[in-house]
PDB file of C-alpha atoms and ligand atoms in Angstrom:
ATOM      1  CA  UNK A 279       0.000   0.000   0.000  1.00  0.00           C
ATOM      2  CA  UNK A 280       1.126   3.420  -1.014  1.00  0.00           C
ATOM      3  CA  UNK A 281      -0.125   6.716  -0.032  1.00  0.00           C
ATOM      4  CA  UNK A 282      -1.482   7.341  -3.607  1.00  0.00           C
ATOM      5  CA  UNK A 283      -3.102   3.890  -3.397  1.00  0.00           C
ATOM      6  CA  UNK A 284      -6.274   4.294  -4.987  1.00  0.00           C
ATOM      7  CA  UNK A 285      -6.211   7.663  -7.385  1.00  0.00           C
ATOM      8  CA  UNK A 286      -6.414   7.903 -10.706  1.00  0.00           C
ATOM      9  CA  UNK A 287      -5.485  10.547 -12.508  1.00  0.00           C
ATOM     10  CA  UNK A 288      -3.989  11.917 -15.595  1.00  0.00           C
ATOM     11  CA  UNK A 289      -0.534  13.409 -16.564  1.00  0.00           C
ATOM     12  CA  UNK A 290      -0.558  16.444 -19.242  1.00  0.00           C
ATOM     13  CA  UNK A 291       3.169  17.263 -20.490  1.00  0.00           C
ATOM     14  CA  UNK A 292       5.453  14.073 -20.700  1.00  0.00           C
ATOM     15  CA  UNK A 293       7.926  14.280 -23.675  1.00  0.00           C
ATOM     16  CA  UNK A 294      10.612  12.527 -22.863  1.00  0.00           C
ATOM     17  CA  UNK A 295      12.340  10.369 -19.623  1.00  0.00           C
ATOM     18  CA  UNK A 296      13.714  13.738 -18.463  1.00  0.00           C
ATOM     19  CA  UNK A 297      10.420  15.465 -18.566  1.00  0.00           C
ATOM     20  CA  UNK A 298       9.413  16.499 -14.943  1.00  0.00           C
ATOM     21  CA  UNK A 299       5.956  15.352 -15.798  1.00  0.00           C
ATOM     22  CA  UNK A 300       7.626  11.834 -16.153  1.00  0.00           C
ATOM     23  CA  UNK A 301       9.047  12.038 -12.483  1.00  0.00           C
ATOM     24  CA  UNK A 302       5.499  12.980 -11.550  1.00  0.00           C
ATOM     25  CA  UNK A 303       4.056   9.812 -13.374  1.00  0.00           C
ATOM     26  CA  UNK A 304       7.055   7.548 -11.158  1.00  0.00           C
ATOM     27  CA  UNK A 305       6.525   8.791  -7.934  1.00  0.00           C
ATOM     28  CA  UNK A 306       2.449   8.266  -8.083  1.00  0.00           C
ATOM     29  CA  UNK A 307       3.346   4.646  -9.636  1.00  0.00           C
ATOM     30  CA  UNK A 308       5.726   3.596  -6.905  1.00  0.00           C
ATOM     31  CA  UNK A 309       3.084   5.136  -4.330  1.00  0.00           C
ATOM     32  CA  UNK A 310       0.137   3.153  -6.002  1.00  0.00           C
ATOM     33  CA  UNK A 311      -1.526   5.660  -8.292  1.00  0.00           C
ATOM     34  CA  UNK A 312      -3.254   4.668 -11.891  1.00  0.00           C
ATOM     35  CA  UNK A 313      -1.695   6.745 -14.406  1.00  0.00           C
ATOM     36  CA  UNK A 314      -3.193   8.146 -17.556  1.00  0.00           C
ATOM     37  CA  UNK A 315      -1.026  10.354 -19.841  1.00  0.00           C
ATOM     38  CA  UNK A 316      -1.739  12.891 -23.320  1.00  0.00           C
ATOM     39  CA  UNK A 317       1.081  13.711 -25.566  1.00  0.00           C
ATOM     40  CA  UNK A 318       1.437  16.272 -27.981  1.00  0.00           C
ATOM     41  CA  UNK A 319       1.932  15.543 -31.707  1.00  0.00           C
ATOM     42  CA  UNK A 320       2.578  12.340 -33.486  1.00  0.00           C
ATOM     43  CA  UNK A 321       6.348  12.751 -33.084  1.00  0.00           C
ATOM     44  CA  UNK A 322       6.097  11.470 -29.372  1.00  0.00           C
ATOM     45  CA  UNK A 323       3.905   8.872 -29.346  1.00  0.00           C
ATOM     46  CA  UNK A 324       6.859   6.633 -30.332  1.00  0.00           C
ATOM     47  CA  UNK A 325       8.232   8.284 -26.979  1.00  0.00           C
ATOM     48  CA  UNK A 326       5.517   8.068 -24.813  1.00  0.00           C
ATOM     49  CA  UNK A 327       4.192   4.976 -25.627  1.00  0.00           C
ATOM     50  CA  UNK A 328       6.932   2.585 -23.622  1.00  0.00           C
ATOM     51  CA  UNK A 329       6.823   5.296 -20.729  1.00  0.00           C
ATOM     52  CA  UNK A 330       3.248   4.331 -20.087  1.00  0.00           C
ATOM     53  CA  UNK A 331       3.755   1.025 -20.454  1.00  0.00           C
ATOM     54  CA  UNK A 332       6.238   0.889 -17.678  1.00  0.00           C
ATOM     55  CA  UNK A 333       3.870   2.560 -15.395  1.00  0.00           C
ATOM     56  CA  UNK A 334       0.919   0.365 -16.518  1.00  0.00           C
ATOM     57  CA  UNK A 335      -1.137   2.787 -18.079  1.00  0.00           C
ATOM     58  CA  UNK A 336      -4.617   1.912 -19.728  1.00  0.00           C
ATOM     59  CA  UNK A 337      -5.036   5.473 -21.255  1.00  0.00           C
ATOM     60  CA  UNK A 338      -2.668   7.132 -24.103  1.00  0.00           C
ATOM     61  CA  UNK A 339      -3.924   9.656 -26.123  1.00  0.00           C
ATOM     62  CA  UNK A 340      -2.914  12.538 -27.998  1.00  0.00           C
ATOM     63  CA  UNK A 341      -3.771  16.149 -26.993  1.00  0.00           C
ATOM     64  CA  UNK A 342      -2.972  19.808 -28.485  1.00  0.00           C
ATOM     65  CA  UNK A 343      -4.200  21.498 -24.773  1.00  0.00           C
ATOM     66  CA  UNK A 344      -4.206  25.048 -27.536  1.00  0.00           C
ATOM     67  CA  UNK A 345      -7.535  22.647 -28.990  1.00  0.00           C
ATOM     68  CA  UNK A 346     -10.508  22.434 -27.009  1.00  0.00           C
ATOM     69  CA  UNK A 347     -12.149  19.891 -28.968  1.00  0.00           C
ATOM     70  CA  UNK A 348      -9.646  17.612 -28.438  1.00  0.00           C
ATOM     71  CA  UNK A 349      -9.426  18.605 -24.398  1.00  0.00           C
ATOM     72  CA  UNK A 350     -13.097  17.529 -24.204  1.00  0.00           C
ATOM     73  CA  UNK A 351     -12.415  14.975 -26.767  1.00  0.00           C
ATOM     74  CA  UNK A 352     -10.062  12.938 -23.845  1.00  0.00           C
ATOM     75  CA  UNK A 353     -11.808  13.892 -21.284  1.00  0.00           C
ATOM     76  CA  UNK A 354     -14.833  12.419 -22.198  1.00  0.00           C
ATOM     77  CA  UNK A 355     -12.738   9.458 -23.176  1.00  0.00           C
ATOM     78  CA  UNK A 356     -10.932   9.317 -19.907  1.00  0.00           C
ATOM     79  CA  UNK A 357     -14.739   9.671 -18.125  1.00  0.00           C
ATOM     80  CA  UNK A 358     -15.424   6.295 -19.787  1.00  0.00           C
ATOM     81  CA  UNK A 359     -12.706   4.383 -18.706  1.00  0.00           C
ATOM     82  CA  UNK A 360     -12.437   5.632 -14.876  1.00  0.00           C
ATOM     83  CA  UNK A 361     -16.047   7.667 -14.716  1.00  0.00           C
ATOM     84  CA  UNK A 362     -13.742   9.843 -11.911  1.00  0.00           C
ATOM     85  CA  UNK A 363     -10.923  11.094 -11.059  1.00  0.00           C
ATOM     86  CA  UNK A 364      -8.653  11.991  -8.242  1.00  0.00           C
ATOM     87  CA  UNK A 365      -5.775  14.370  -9.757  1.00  0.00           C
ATOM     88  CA  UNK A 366      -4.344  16.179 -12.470  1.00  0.00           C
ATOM     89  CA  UNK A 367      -0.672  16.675 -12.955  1.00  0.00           C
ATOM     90  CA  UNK A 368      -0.204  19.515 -15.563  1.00  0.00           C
ATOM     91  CA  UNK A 369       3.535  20.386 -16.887  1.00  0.00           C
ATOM     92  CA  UNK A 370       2.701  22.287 -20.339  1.00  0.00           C
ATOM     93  CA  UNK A 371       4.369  25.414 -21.671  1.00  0.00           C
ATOM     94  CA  UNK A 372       5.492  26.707 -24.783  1.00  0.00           C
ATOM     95  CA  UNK A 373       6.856  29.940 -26.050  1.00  0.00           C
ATOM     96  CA  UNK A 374       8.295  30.890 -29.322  1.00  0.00           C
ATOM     97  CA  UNK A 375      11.952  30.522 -29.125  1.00  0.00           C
ATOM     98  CA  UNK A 376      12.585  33.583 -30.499  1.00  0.00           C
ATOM     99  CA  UNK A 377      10.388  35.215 -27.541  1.00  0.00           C
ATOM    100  CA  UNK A 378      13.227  33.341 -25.001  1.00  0.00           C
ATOM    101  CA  UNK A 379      15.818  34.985 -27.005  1.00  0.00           C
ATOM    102  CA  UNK A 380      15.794  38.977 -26.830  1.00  0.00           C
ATOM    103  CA  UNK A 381      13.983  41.138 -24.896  1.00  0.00           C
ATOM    104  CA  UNK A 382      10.843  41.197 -23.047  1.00  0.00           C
ATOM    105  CA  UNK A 383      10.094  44.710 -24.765  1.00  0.00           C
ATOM    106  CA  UNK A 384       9.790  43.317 -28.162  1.00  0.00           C
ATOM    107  CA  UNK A 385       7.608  40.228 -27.593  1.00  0.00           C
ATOM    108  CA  UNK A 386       4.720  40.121 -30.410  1.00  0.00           C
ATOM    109  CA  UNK A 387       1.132  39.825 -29.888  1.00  0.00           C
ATOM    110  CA  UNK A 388       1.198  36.896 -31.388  1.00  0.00           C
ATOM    111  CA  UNK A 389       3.932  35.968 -28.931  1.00  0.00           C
ATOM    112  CA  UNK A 390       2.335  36.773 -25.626  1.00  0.00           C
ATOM    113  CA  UNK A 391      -0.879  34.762 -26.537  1.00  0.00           C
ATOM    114  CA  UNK A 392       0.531  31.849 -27.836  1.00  0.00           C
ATOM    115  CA  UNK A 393       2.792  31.711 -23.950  1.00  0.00           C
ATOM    116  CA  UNK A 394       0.103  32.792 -22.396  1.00  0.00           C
ATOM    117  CA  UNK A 395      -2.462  30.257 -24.228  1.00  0.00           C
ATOM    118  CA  UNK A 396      -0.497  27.359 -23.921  1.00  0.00           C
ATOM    119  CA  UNK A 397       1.441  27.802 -20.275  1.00  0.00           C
ATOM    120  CA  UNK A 398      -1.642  29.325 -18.279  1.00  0.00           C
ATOM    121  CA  UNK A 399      -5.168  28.643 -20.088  1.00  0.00           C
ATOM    122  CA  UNK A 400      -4.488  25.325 -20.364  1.00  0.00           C
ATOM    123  CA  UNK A 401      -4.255  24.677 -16.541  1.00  0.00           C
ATOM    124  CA  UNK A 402      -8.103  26.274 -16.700  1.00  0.00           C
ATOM    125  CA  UNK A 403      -9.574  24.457 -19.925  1.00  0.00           C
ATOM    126  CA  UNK A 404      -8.327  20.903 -17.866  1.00  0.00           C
ATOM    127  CA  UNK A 405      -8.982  21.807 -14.400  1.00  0.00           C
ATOM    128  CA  UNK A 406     -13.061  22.873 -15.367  1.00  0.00           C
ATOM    129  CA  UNK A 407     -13.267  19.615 -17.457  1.00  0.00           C
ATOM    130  CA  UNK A 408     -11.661  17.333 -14.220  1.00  0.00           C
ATOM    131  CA  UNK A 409     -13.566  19.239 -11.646  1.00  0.00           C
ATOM    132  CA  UNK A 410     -16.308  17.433 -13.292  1.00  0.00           C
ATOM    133  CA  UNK A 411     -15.237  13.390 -12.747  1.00  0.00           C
ATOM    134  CA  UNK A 412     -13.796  14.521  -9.165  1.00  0.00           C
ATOM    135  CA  UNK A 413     -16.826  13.487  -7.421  1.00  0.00           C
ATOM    136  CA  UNK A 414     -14.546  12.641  -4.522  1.00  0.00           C
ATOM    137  CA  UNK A 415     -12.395  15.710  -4.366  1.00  0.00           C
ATOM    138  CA  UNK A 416      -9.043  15.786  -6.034  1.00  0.00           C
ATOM    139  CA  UNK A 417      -5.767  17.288  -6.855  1.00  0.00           C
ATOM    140  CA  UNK A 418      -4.934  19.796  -9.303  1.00  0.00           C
ATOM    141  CA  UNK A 419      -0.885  20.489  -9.592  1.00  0.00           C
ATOM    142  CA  UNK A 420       1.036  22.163 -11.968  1.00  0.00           C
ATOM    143  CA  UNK A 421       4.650  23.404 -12.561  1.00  0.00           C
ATOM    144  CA  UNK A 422       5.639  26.850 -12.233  1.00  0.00           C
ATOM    145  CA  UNK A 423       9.116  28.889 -12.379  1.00  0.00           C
ATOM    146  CA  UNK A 424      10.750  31.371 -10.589  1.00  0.00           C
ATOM    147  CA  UNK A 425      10.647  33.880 -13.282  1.00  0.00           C
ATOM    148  CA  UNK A 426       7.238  34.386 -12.581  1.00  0.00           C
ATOM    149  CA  UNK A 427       8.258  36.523  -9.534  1.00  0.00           C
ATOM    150  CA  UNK A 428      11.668  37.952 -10.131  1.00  0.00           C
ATOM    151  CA  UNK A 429      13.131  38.822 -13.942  1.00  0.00           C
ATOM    152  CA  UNK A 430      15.174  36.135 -14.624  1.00  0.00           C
ATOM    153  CA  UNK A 431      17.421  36.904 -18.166  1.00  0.00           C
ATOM    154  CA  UNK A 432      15.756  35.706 -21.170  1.00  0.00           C
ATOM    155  CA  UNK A 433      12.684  33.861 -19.303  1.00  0.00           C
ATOM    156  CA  UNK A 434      10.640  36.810 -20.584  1.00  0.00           C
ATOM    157  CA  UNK A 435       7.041  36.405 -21.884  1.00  0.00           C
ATOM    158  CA  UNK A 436       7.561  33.170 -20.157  1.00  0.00           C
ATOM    159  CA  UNK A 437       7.751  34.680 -16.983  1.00  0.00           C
ATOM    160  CA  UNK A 438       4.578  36.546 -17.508  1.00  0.00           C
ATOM    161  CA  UNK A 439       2.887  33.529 -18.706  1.00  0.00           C
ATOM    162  CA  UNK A 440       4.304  31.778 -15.301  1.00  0.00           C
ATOM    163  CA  UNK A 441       2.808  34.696 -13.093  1.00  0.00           C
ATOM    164  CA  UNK A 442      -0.605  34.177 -14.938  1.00  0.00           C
ATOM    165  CA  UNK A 443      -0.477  30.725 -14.043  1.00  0.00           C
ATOM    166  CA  UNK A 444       0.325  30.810 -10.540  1.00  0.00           C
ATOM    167  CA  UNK A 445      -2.782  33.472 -10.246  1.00  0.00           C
ATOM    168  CA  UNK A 446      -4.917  30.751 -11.925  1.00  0.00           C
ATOM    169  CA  UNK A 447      -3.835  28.519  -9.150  1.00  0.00           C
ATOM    170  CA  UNK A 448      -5.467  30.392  -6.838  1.00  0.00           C
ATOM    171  CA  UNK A 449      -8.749  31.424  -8.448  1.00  0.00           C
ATOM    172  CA  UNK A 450      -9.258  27.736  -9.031  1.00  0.00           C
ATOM    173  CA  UNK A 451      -8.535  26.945  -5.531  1.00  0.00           C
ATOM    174  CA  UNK A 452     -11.049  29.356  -4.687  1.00  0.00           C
ATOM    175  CA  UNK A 453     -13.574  27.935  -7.234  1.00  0.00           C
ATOM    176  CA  UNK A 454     -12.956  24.693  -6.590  1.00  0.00           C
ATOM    177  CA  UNK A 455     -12.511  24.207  -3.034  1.00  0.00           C
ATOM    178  CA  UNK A 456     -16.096  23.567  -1.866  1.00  0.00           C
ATOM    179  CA  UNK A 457     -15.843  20.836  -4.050  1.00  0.00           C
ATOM    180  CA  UNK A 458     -12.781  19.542  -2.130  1.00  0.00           C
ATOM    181  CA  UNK A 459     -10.533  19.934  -4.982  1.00  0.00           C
ATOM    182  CA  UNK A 460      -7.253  21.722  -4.365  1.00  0.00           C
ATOM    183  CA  UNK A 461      -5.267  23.591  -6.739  1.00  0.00           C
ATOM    184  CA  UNK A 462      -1.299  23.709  -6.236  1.00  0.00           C
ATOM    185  CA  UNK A 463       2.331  24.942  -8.260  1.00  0.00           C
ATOM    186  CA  UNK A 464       5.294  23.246  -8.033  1.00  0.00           C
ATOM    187  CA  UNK A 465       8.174  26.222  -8.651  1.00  0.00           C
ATOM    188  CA  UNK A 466      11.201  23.713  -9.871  1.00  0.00           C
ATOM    189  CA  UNK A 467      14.535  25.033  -9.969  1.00  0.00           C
ATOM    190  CA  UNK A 468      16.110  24.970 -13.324  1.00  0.00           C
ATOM    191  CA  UNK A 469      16.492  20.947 -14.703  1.00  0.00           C
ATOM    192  CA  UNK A 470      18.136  19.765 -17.575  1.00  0.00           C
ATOM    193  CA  UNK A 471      14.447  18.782 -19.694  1.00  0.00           C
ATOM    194  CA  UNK A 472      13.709  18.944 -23.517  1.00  0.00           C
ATOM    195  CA  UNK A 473      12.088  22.549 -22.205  1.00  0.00           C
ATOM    196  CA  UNK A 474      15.238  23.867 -20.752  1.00  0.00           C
ATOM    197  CA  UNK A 475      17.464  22.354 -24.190  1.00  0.00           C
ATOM    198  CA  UNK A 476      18.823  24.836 -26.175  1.00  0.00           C
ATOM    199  CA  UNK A 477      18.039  27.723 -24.562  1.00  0.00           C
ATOM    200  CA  UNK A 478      21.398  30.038 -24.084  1.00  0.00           C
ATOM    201  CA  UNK A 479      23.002  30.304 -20.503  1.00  0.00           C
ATOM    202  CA  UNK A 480      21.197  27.448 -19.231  1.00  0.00           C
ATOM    203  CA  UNK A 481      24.605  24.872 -18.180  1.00  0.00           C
ATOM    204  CA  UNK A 482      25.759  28.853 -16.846  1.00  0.00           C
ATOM    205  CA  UNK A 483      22.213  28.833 -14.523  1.00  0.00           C
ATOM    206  CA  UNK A 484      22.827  25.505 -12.887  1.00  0.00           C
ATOM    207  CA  UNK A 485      26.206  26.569 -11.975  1.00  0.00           C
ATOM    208  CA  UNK A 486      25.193  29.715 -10.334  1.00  0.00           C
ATOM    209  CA  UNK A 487      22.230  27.617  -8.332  1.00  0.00           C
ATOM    210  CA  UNK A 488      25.638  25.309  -7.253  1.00  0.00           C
ATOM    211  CA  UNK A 489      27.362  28.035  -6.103  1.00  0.00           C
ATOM    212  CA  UNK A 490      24.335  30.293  -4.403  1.00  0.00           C
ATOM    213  CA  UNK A 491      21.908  28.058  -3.434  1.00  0.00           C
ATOM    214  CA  UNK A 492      21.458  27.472   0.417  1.00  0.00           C
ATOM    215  CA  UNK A 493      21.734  23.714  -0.432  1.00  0.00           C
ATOM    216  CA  UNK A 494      24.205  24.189  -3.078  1.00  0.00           C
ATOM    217  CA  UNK A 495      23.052  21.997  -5.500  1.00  0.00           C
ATOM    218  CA  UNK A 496      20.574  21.945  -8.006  1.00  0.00           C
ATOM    219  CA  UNK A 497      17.280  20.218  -7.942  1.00  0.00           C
ATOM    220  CA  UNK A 498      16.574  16.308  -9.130  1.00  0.00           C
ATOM    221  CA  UNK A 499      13.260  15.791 -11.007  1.00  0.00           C
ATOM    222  CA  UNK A 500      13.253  12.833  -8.243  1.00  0.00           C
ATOM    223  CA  UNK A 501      12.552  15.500  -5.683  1.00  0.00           C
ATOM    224  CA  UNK A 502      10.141  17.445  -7.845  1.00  0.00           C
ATOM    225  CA  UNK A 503       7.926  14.466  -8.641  1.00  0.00           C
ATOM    226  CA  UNK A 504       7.737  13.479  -4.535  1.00  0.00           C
ATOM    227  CA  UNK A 505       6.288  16.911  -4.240  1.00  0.00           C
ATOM    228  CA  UNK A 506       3.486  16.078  -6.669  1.00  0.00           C
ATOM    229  CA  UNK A 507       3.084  12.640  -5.163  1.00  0.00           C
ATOM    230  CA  UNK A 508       2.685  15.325  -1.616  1.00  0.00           C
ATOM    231  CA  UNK A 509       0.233  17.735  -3.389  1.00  0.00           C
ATOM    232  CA  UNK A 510      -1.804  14.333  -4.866  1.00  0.00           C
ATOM    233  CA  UNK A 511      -1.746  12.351  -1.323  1.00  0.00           C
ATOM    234  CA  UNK A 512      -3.667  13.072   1.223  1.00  0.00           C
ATOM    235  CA  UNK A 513      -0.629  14.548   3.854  1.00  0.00           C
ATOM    236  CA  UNK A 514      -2.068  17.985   1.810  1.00  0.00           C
ATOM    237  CA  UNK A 515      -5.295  17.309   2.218  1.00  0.00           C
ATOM    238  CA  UNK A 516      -5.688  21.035   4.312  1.00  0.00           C
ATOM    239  CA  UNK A 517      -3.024  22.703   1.445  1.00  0.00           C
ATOM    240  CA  UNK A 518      -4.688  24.624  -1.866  1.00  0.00           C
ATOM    241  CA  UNK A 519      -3.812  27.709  -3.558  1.00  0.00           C
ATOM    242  CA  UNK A 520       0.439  27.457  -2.609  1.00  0.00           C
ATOM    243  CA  UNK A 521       3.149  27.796  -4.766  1.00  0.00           C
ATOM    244  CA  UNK A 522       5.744  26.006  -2.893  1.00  0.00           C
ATOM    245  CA  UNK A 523       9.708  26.182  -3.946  1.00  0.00           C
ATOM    246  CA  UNK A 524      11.361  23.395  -4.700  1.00  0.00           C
ATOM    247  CA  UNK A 525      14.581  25.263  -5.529  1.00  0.00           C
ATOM    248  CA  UNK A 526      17.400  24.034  -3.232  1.00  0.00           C
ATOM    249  CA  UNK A 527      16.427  27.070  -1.603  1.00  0.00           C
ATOM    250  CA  UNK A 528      17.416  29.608  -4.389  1.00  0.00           C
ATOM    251  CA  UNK A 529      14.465  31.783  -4.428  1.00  0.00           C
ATOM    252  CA  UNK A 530      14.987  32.760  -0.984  1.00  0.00           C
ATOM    253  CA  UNK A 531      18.390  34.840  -1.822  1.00  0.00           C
ATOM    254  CA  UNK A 532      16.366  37.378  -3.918  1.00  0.00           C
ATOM    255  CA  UNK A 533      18.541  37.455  -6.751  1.00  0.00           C
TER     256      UNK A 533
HETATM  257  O1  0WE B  16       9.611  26.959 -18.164  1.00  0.00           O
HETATM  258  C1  0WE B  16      10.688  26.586 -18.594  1.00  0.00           C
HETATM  259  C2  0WE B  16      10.829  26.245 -20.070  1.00  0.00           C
HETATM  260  C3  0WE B  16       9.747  26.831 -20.899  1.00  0.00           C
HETATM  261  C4  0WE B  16       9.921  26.809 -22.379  1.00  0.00           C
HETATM  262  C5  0WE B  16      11.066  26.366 -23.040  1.00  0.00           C
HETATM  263  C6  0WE B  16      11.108  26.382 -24.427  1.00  0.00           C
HETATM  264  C7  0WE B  16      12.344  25.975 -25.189  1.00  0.00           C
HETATM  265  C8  0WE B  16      12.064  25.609 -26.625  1.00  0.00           C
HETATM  266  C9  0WE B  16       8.867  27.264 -23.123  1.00  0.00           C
HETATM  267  N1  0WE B  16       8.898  27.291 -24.471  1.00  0.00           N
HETATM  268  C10 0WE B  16       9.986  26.862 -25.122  1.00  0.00           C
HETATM  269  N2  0WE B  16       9.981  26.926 -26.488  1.00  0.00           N
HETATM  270  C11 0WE B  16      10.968  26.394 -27.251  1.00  0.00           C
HETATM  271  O2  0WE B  16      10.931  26.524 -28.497  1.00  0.00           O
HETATM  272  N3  0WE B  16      11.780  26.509 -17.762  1.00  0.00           N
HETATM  273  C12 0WE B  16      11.612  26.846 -16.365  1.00  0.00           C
HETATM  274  C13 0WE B  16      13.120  26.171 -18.211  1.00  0.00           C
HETATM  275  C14 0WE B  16      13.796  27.449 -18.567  1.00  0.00           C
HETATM  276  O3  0WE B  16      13.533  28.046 -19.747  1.00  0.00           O
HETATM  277  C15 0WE B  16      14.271  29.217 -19.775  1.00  0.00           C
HETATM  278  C16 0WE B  16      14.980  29.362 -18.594  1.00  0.00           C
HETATM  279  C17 0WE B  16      14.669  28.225 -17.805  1.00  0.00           C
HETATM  280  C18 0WE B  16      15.173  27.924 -16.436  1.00  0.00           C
HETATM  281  C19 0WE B  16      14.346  30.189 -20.765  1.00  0.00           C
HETATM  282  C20 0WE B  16      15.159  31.283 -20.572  1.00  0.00           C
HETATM  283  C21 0WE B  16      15.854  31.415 -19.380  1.00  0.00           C
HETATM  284  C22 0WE B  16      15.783  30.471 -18.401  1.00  0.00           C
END
C-alpha cells in the first residue's frame, strides 16, 4: 500500500524520460496511483508509448491542450474508462523561441498569446473539465518557475505567462474548493528537460544555483515528482492555492 493507493489521474506534459511530468508519473506509480497520460503531436507517441507502459497505463492519447475539442475529446474518453478522477498533474508550456531569445520589450502579440495560451489557459480548460469526474475531491498540480516573480534573463514572456499561471492557481482553488478539490504549483529550480534544451546560458544557470543556493546543489526531477506525489496524497489534504519552492532554496536569496 502506497499513499497514492487508490487515485487515478492523468498526466498532461510528458515528452521525454527527463520530462518532470515523467518524475510525476514515477513517484504516483511507486506510491500506487493509476496513471493516464496525453502527448502532444505524433512525433512522441513513439516516446511516450513505452513510458506508459512501464507505469501500466490503460489510457494514451494525444492532446494539443491550444484545442478544445480535443481537451473535451479525452476527457470524455478518460470519463469512460475511470467515470472519476482523483488528480491532475499539468507540466505544459510553450513559447516561441525567439520570444526566449531577446527582450521582453519586443515580444509580439502573437507571442504573448501563444505563452500565455499554452502555459496558463491550459491549466483552466483541464482543471473545469476534471472538476467534473472529481466526485470525490481531487488534486490539481502544476509546474511553475521562478521567473514568474523575479526577472530572470531571457525567461521573458515566459515569466509573464508563469505569473498568470500561478494566479490561476489560486482562483481555481477558490472555485474549486467547496468541491474539495485543491489547486497547487510546483516552482522547480532549473532541470536539464527537452524545455530547458537549447536555450542560451542554461549549463551557466545551474552553476550559479551550485554556487548560491542554500543547499548548493541543483534540484533532481526525483525530488520534484515526490512533491506532486505530496500535493496528490492526502498529507495535503488542508493545502490549496500554494506555490511552494522546490529550488534548493534559491528563491529565498532574492537574486
Ligand atoms: O519553463 C521553462 C521552459 C519553458 C519553455 C522552453 C522552451 C524551449 C524551446 C517554453 N517554451 C519553449 N519553447 C521552445 O521553443 N523553464 C523553467 C526552463 C527554462 O527556460 C528558460 C529558462 C529556464 C530555467 C528560458 C530562458 C531562461 C531560463
Amino acid at each position: 500500500m502506497g499513499i497514492a493507493a487508490g487515485k487515478k489521474g492523468i498526466i498532461f506534459g510528458v515528452a521525454n524520460d527527463h520530462s518532470l511530468a515523467w518524475y510525476c508519473a514515477q513517484a504516483l506509480h511507486s506510491q500506487g496511483a493509476e496513471l493516464a497520460f496525453t502527448y502532444q503531436g505524433e512525433a512522441l507517441e513513439r516516446r511516450i508509448k513505452p513510458l506508459a507502459e512501464e507505469v501500466g497505463s490503460p489510457f494514451v492519447e494525444p492532446c494539443d491542450l491550444s484545442d478544445d475539442d480535443q481537451i473535451d475529446r479525452v476527457f470524455t474518453k478518460l470519463n469512460r474508462l475511470w467515470g472519476e478522477i482523483d488528480f491532475v498533474i499539468h507540466a505544459v508550456a510553450f513559447a516561441d523561441k525567439k520570444d526566449l531569445e531577446g527582450h521582453f520589450v519586443d515580444t509580439s502579440r502573437a507571442g504573448f498569446q501563444l505563452a500565455l495560451d499554452v502555459s496558463a489557459y491550459t491549466l483552466t480548460a483541464v482543471a473545469r473539465r476534471a472538476a467534473q469526474m472529481m466526485t470525490s475531491g481531487g488534486s490539481i498540480v502544476t509546474l511553475t518557475y521562478y521567473g514568474a516573480e523575479k526577472v530572470v534573463p531571457h525567461y521573458n514572456v515566459m515569466g509573464v505567462a508563469k505569473a498568470a499561471l500561478e494566479a490561476s492557481v489560486r482562483y481555481l482553488a477558490a472555485d474549486l474548493g467547496e468541491k474539495n478539490i485543491r489547486v497547487n504549483a510546483i516552482s522547480a529550480g532549473p532541470v536539464r528537460t527537452l524545455a530547458a534544451m537549447g536555450i542560451s546560458g542554461f549549463r551557466e544557470m545551474l552553476k550559479l544555483v551550485e554556487v548560491k543556493a542554500p543547499l548548493k546543489r541543483n534540484v533532481q526531477g526525483q525530488e520534484v515528482g515526490n512533491t506532486a506525489l505530496y500535493f496528490v496524497s492526502d498529507l495535503s489534504s488542508a493545502v490549496t492555492g500554494e506555490v511552494v519552492h522546490v529550488d534548493c532554496g534559491y528563491s529565498i536569496l532574492g537574486m
